[in-house]
mmCIF file of N, CA and C in Angstrom:
data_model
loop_
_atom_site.group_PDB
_atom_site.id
_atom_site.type_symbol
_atom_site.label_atom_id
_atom_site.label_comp_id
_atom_site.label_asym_id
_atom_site.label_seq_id
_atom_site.Cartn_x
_atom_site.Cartn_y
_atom_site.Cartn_z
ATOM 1 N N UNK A 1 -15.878 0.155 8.732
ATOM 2 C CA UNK A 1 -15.952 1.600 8.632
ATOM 3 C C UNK A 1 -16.688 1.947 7.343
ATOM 4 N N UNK A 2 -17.541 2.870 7.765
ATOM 5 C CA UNK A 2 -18.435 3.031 6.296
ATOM 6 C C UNK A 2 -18.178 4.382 5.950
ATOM 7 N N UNK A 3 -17.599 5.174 4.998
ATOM 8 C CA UNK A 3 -17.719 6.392 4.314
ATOM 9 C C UNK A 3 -18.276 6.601 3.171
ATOM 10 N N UNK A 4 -18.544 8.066 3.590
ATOM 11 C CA UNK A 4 -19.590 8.740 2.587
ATOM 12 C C UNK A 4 -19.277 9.852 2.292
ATOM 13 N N UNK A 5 -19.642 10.662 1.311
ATOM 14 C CA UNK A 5 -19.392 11.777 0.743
ATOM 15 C C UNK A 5 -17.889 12.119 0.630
ATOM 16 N N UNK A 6 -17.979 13.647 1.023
ATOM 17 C CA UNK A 6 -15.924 13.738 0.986
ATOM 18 C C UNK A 6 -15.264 12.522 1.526
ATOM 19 N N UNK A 7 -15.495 11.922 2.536
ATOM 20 C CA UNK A 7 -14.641 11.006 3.163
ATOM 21 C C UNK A 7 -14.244 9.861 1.944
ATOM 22 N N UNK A 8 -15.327 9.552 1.503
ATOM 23 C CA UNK A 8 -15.188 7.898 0.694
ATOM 24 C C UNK A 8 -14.316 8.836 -0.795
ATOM 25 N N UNK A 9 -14.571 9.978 -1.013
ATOM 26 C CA UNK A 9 -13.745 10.398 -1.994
ATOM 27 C C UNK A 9 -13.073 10.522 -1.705
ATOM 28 N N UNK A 10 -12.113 10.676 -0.723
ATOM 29 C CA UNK A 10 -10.843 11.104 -0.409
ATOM 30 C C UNK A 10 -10.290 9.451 0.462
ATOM 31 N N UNK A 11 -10.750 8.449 0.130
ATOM 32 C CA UNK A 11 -10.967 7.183 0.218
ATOM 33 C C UNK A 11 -10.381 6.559 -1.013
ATOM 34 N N UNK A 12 -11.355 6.506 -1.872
ATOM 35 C CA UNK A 12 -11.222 6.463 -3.241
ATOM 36 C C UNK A 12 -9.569 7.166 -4.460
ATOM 37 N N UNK A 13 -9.612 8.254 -3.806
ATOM 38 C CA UNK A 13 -8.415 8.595 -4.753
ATOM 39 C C UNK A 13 -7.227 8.062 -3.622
ATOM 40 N N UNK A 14 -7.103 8.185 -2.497
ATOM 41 C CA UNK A 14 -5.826 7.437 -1.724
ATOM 42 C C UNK A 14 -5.724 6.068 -2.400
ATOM 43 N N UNK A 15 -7.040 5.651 -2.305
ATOM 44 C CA UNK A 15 -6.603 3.612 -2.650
ATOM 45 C C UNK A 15 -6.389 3.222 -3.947
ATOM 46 N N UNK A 16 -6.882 4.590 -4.582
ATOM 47 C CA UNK A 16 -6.076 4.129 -6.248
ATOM 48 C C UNK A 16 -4.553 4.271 -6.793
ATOM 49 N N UNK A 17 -4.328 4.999 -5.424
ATOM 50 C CA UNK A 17 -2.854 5.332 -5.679
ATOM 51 C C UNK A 17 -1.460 4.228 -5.611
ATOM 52 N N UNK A 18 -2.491 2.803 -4.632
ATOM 53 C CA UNK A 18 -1.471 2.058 -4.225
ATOM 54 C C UNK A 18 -2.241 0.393 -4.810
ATOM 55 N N UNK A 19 -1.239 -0.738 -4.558
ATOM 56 C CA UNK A 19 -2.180 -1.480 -4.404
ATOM 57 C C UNK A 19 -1.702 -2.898 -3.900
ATOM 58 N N UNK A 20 -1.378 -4.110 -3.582
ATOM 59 C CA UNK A 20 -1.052 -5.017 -3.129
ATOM 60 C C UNK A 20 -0.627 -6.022 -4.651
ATOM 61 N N UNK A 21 -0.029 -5.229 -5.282
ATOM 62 C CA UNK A 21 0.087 -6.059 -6.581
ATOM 63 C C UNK A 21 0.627 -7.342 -6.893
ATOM 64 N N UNK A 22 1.929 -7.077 -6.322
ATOM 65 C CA UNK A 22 2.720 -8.785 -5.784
ATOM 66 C C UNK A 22 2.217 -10.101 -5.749
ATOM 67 N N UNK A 23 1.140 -10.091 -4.743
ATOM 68 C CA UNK A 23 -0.026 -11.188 -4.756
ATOM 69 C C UNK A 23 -0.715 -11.281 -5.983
ATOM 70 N N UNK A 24 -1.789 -10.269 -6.376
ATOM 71 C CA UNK A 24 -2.952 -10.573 -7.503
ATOM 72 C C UNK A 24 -2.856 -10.161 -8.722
ATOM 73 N N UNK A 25 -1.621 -8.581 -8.619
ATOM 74 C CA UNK A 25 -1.896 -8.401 -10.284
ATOM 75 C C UNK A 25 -2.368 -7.315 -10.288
ATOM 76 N N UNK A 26 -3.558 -6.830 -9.021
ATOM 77 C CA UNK A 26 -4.519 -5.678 -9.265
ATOM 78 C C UNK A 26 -3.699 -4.020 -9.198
ATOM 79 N N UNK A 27 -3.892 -3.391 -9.938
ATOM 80 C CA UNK A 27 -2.883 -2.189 -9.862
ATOM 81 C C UNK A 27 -4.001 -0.748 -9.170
ATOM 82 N N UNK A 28 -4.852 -1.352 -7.814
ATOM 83 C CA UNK A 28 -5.048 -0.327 -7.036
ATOM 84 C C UNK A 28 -5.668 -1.106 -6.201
ATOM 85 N N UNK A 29 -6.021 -0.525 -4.823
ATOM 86 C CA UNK A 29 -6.570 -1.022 -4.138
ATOM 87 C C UNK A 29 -8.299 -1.386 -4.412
ATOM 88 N N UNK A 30 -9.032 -0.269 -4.995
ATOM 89 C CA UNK A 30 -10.363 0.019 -5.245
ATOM 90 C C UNK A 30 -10.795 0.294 -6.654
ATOM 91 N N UNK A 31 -12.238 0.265 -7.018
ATOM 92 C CA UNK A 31 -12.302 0.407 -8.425
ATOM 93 C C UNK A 31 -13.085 2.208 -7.837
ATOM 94 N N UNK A 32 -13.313 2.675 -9.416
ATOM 95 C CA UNK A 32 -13.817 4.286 -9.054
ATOM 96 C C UNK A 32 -14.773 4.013 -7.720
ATOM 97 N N UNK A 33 -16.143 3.370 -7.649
ATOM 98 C CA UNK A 33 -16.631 3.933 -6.928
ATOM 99 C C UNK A 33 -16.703 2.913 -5.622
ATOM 100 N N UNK A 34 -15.424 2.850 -4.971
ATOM 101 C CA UNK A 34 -15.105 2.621 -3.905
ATOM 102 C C UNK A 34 -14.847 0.917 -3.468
ATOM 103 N N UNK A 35 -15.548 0.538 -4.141
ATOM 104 C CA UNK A 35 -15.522 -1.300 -4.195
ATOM 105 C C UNK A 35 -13.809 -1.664 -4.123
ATOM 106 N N UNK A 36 -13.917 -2.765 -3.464
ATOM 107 C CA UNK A 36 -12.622 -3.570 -3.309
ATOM 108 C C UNK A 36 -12.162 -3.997 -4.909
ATOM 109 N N UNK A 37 -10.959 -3.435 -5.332
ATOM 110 C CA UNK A 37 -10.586 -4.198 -6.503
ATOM 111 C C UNK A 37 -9.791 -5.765 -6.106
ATOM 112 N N UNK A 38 -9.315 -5.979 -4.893
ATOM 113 C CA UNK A 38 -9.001 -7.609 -4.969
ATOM 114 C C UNK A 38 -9.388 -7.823 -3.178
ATOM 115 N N UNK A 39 -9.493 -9.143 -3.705
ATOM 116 C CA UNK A 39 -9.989 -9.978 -2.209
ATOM 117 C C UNK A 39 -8.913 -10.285 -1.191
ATOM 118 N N UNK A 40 -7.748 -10.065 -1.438
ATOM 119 C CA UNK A 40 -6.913 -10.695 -0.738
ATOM 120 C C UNK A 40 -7.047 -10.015 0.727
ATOM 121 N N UNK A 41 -6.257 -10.656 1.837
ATOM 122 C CA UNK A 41 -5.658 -9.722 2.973
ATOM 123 C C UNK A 41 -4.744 -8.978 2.848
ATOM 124 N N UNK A 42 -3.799 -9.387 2.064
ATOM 125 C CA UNK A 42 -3.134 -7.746 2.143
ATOM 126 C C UNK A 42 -4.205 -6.343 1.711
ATOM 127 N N UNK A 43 -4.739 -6.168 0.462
ATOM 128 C CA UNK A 43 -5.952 -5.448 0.359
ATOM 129 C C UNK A 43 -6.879 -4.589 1.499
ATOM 130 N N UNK A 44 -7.293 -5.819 2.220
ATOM 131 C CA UNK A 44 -8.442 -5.429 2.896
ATOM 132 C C UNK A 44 -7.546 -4.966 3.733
ATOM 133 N N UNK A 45 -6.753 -5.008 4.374
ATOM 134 C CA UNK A 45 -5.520 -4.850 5.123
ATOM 135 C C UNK A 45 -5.222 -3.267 4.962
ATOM 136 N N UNK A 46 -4.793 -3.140 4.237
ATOM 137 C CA UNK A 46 -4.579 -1.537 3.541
ATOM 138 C C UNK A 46 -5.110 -0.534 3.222
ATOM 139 N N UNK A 47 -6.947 -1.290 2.811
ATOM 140 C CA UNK A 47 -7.749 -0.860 2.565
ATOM 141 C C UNK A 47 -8.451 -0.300 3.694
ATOM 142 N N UNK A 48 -9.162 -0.905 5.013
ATOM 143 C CA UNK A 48 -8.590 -0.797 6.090
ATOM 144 C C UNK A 48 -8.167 0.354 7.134
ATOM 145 N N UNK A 49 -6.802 0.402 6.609
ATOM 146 C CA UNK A 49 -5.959 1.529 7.577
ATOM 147 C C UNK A 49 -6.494 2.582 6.839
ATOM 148 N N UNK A 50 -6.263 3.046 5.555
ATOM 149 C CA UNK A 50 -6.880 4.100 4.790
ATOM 150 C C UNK A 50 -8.154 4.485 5.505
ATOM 151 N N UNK A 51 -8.720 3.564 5.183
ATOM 152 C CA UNK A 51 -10.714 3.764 5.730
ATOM 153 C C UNK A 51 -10.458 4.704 7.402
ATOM 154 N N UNK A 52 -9.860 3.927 7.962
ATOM 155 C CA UNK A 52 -9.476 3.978 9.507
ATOM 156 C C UNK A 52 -8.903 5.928 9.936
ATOM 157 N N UNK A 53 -7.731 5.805 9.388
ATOM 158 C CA UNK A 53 -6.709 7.256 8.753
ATOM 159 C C UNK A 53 -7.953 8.088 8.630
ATOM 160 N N UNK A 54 -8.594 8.024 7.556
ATOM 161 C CA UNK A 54 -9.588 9.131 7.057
ATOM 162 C C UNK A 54 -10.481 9.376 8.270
ATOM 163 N N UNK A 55 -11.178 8.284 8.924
ATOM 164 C CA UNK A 55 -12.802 8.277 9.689
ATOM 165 C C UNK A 55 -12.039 9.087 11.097
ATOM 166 N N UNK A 56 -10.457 8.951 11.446
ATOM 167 C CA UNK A 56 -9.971 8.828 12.765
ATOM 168 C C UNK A 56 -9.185 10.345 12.879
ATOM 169 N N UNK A 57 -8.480 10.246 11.894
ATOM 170 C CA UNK A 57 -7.241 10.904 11.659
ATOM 171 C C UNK A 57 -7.733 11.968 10.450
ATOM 172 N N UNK A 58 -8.966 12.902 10.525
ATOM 173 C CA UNK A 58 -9.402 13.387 9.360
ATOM 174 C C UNK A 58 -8.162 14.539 8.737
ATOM 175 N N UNK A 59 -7.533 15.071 9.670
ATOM 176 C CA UNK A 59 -6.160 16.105 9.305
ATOM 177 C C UNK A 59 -5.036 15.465 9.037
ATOM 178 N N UNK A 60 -5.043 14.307 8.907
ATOM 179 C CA UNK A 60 -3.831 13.458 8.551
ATOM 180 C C UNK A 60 -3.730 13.874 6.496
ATOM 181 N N UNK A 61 -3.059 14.437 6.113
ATOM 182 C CA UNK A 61 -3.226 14.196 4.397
ATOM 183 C C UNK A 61 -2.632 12.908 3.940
ATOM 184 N N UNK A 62 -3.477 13.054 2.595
ATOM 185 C CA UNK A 62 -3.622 12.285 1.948
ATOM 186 C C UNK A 62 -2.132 11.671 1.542
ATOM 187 N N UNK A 63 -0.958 12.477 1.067
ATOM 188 C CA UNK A 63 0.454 11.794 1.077
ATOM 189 C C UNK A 63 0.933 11.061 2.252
ATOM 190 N N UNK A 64 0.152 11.064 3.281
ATOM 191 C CA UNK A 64 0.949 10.511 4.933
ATOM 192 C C UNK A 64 -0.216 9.518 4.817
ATOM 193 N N UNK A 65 -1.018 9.679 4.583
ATOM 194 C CA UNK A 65 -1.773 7.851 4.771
ATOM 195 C C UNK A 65 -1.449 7.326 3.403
ATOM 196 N N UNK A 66 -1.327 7.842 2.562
ATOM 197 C CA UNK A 66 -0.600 6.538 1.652
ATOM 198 C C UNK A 66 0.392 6.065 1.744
ATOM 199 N N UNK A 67 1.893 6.870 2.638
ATOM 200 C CA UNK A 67 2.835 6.600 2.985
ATOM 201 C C UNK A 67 2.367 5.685 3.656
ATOM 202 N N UNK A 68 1.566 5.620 4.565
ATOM 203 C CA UNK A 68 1.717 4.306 6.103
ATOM 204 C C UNK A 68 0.771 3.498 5.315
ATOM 205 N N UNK A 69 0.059 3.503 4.392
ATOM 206 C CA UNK A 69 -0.464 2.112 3.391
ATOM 207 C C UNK A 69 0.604 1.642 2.641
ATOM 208 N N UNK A 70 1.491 2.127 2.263
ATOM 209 C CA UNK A 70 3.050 2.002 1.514
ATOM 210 C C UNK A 70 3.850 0.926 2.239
ATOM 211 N N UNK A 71 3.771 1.538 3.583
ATOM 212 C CA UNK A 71 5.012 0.919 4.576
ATOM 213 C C UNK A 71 4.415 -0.454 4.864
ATOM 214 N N UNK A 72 3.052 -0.664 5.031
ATOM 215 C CA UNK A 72 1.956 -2.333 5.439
ATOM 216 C C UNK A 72 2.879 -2.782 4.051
ATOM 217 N N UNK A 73 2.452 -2.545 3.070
ATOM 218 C CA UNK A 73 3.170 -3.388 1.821
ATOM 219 C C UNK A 73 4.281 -3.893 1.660
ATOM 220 N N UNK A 74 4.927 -2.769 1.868
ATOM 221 C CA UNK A 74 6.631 -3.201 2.361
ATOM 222 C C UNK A 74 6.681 -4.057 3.249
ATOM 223 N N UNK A 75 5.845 -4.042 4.113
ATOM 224 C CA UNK A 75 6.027 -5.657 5.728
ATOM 225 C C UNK A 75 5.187 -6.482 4.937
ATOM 226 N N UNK A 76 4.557 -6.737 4.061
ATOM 227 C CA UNK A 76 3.920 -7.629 3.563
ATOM 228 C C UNK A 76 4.286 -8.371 2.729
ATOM 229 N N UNK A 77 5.586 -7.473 1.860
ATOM 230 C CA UNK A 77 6.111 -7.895 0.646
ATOM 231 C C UNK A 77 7.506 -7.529 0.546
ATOM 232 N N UNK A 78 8.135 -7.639 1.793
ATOM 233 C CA UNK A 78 9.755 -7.268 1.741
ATOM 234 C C UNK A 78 10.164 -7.576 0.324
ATOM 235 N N UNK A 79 10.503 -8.929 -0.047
ATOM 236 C CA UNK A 79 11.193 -9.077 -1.242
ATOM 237 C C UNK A 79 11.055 -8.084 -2.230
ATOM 238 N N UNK A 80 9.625 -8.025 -3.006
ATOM 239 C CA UNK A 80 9.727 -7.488 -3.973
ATOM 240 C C UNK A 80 9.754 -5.501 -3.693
ATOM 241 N N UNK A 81 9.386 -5.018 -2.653
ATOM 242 C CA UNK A 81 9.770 -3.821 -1.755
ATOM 243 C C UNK A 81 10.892 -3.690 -1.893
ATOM 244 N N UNK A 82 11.948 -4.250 -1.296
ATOM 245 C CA UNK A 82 13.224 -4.174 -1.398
ATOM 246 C C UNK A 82 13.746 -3.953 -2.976
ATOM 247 N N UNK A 83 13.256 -5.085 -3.454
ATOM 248 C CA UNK A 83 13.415 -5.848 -4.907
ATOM 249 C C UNK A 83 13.189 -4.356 -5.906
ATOM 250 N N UNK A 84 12.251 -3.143 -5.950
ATOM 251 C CA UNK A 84 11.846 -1.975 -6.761
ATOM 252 C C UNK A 84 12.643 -1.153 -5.989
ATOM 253 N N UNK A 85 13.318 -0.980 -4.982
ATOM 254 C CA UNK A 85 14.217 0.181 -4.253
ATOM 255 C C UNK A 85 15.313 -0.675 -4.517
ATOM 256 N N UNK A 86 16.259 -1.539 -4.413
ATOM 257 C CA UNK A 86 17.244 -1.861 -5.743
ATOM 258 C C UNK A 86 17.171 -1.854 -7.008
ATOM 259 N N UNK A 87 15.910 -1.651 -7.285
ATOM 260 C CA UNK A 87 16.218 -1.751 -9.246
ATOM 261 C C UNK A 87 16.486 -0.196 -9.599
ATOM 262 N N UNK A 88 15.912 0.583 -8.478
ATOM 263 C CA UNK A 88 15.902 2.051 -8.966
ATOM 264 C C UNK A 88 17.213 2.783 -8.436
ATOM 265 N N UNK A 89 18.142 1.685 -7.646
ATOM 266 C CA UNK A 89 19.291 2.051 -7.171
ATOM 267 C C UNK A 89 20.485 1.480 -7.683
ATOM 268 N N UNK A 90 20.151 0.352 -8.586
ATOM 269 C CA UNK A 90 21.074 -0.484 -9.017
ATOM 270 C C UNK A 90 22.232 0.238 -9.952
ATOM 271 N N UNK A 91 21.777 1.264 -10.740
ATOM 272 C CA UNK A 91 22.814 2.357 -11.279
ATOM 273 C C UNK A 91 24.053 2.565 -10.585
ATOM 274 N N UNK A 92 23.636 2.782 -9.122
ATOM 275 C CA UNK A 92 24.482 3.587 -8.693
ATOM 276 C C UNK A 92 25.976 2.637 -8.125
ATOM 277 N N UNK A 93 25.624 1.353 -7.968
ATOM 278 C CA UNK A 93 26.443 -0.114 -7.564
ATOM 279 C C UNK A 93 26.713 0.107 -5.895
ATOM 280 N N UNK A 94 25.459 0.824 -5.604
ATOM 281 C CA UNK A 94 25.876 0.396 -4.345
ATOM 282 C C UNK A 94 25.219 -0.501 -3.337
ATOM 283 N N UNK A 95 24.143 -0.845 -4.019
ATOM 284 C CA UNK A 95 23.739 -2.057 -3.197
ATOM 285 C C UNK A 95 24.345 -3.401 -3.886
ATOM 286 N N UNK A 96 23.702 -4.753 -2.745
ATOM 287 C CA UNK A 96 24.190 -6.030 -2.954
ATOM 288 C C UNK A 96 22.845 -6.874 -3.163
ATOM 289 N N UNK A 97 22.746 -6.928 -4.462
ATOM 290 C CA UNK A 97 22.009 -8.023 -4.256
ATOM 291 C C UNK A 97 21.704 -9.201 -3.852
ATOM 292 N N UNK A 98 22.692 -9.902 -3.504
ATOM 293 C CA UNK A 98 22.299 -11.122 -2.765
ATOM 294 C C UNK A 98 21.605 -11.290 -1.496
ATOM 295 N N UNK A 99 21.485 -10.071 -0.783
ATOM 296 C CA UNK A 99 20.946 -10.140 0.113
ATOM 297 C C UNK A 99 19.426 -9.939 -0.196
ATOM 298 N N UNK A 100 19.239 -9.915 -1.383
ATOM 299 C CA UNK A 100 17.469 -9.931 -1.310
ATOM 300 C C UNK A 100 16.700 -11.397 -1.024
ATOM 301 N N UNK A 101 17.713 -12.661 -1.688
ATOM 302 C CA UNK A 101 17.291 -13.950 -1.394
ATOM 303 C C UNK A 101 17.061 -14.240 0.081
ATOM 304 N N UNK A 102 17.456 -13.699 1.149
ATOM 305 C CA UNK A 102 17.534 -13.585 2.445
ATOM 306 C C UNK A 102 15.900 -13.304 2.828
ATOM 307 N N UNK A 103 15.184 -12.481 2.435
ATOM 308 C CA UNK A 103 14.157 -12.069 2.529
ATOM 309 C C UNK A 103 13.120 -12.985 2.194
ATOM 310 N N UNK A 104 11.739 -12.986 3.208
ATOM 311 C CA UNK A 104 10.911 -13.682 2.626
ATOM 312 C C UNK A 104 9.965 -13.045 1.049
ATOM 313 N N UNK A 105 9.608 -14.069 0.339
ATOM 314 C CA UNK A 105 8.615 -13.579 -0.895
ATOM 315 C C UNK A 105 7.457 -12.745 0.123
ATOM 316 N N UNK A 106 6.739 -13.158 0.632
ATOM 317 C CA UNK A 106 5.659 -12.605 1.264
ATOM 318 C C UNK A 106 5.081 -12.909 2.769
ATOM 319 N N UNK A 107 4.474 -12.177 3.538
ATOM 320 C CA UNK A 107 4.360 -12.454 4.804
ATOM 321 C C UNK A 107 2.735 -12.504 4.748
ATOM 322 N N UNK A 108 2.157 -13.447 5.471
ATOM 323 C CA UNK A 108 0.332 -13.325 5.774
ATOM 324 C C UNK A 108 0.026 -14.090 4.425
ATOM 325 N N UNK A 109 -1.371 -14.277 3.710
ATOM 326 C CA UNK A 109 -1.671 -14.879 2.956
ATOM 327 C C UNK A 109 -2.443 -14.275 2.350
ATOM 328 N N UNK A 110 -2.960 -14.600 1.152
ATOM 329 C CA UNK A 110 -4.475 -13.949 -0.100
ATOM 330 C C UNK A 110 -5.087 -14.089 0.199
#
């Protein structure tokens, strides 16, 4: 999918919002002007549905396709997904952590 003009900008600020960090480290999907910031599959993966969302789904906003680029991550990266929605809940003692070891580290590959 190739975008241009509004589209790839409204491309661009969605994929900086998120990013497949778990794997590489990279803290967005894209650099400013639209380039892949990491190689992996999760990335292109995410990168992807965004591209897809925008070219397909042009009335879809921008908070609802980052949500469903959100949710790929979460199936990609249960553990540590889970792992940041217990740390931000852990105050409250009502989750269990042991059940995060249950979970795989990551699903698919870099």
């Amino acid at each position: 999918i190739t975008l241009v003009g509004k589209d790839l900008e409204r491309y661009v600020k969605i994929a900086s919002m998120t990013a497949c960090e778990y794997c590489c480290g990279a803290n967005s999907l894209v650099f400013k002007d639209g380039r892949a910031a990491c190689g992996c599959a999760h990335s292109a993966a995410m990168r992807g549905l965004i591209a897809y969302m925008i070219k397909n789904h042009p009335d879809t906003i921008e908070d609802k396709i980052l949500e469903e680029a959100n949710r790929w991550k979460a199936l990609f990266f249960p553990r540590q997904s889970i792992q940041k929605v217990m740390d931000a809940q852990t105050k409250s003692g009502k989750l269990d952590a042991s059940a995060l070891n249950q979970l795989p580290q990551m699903v698919g590959g870099c």
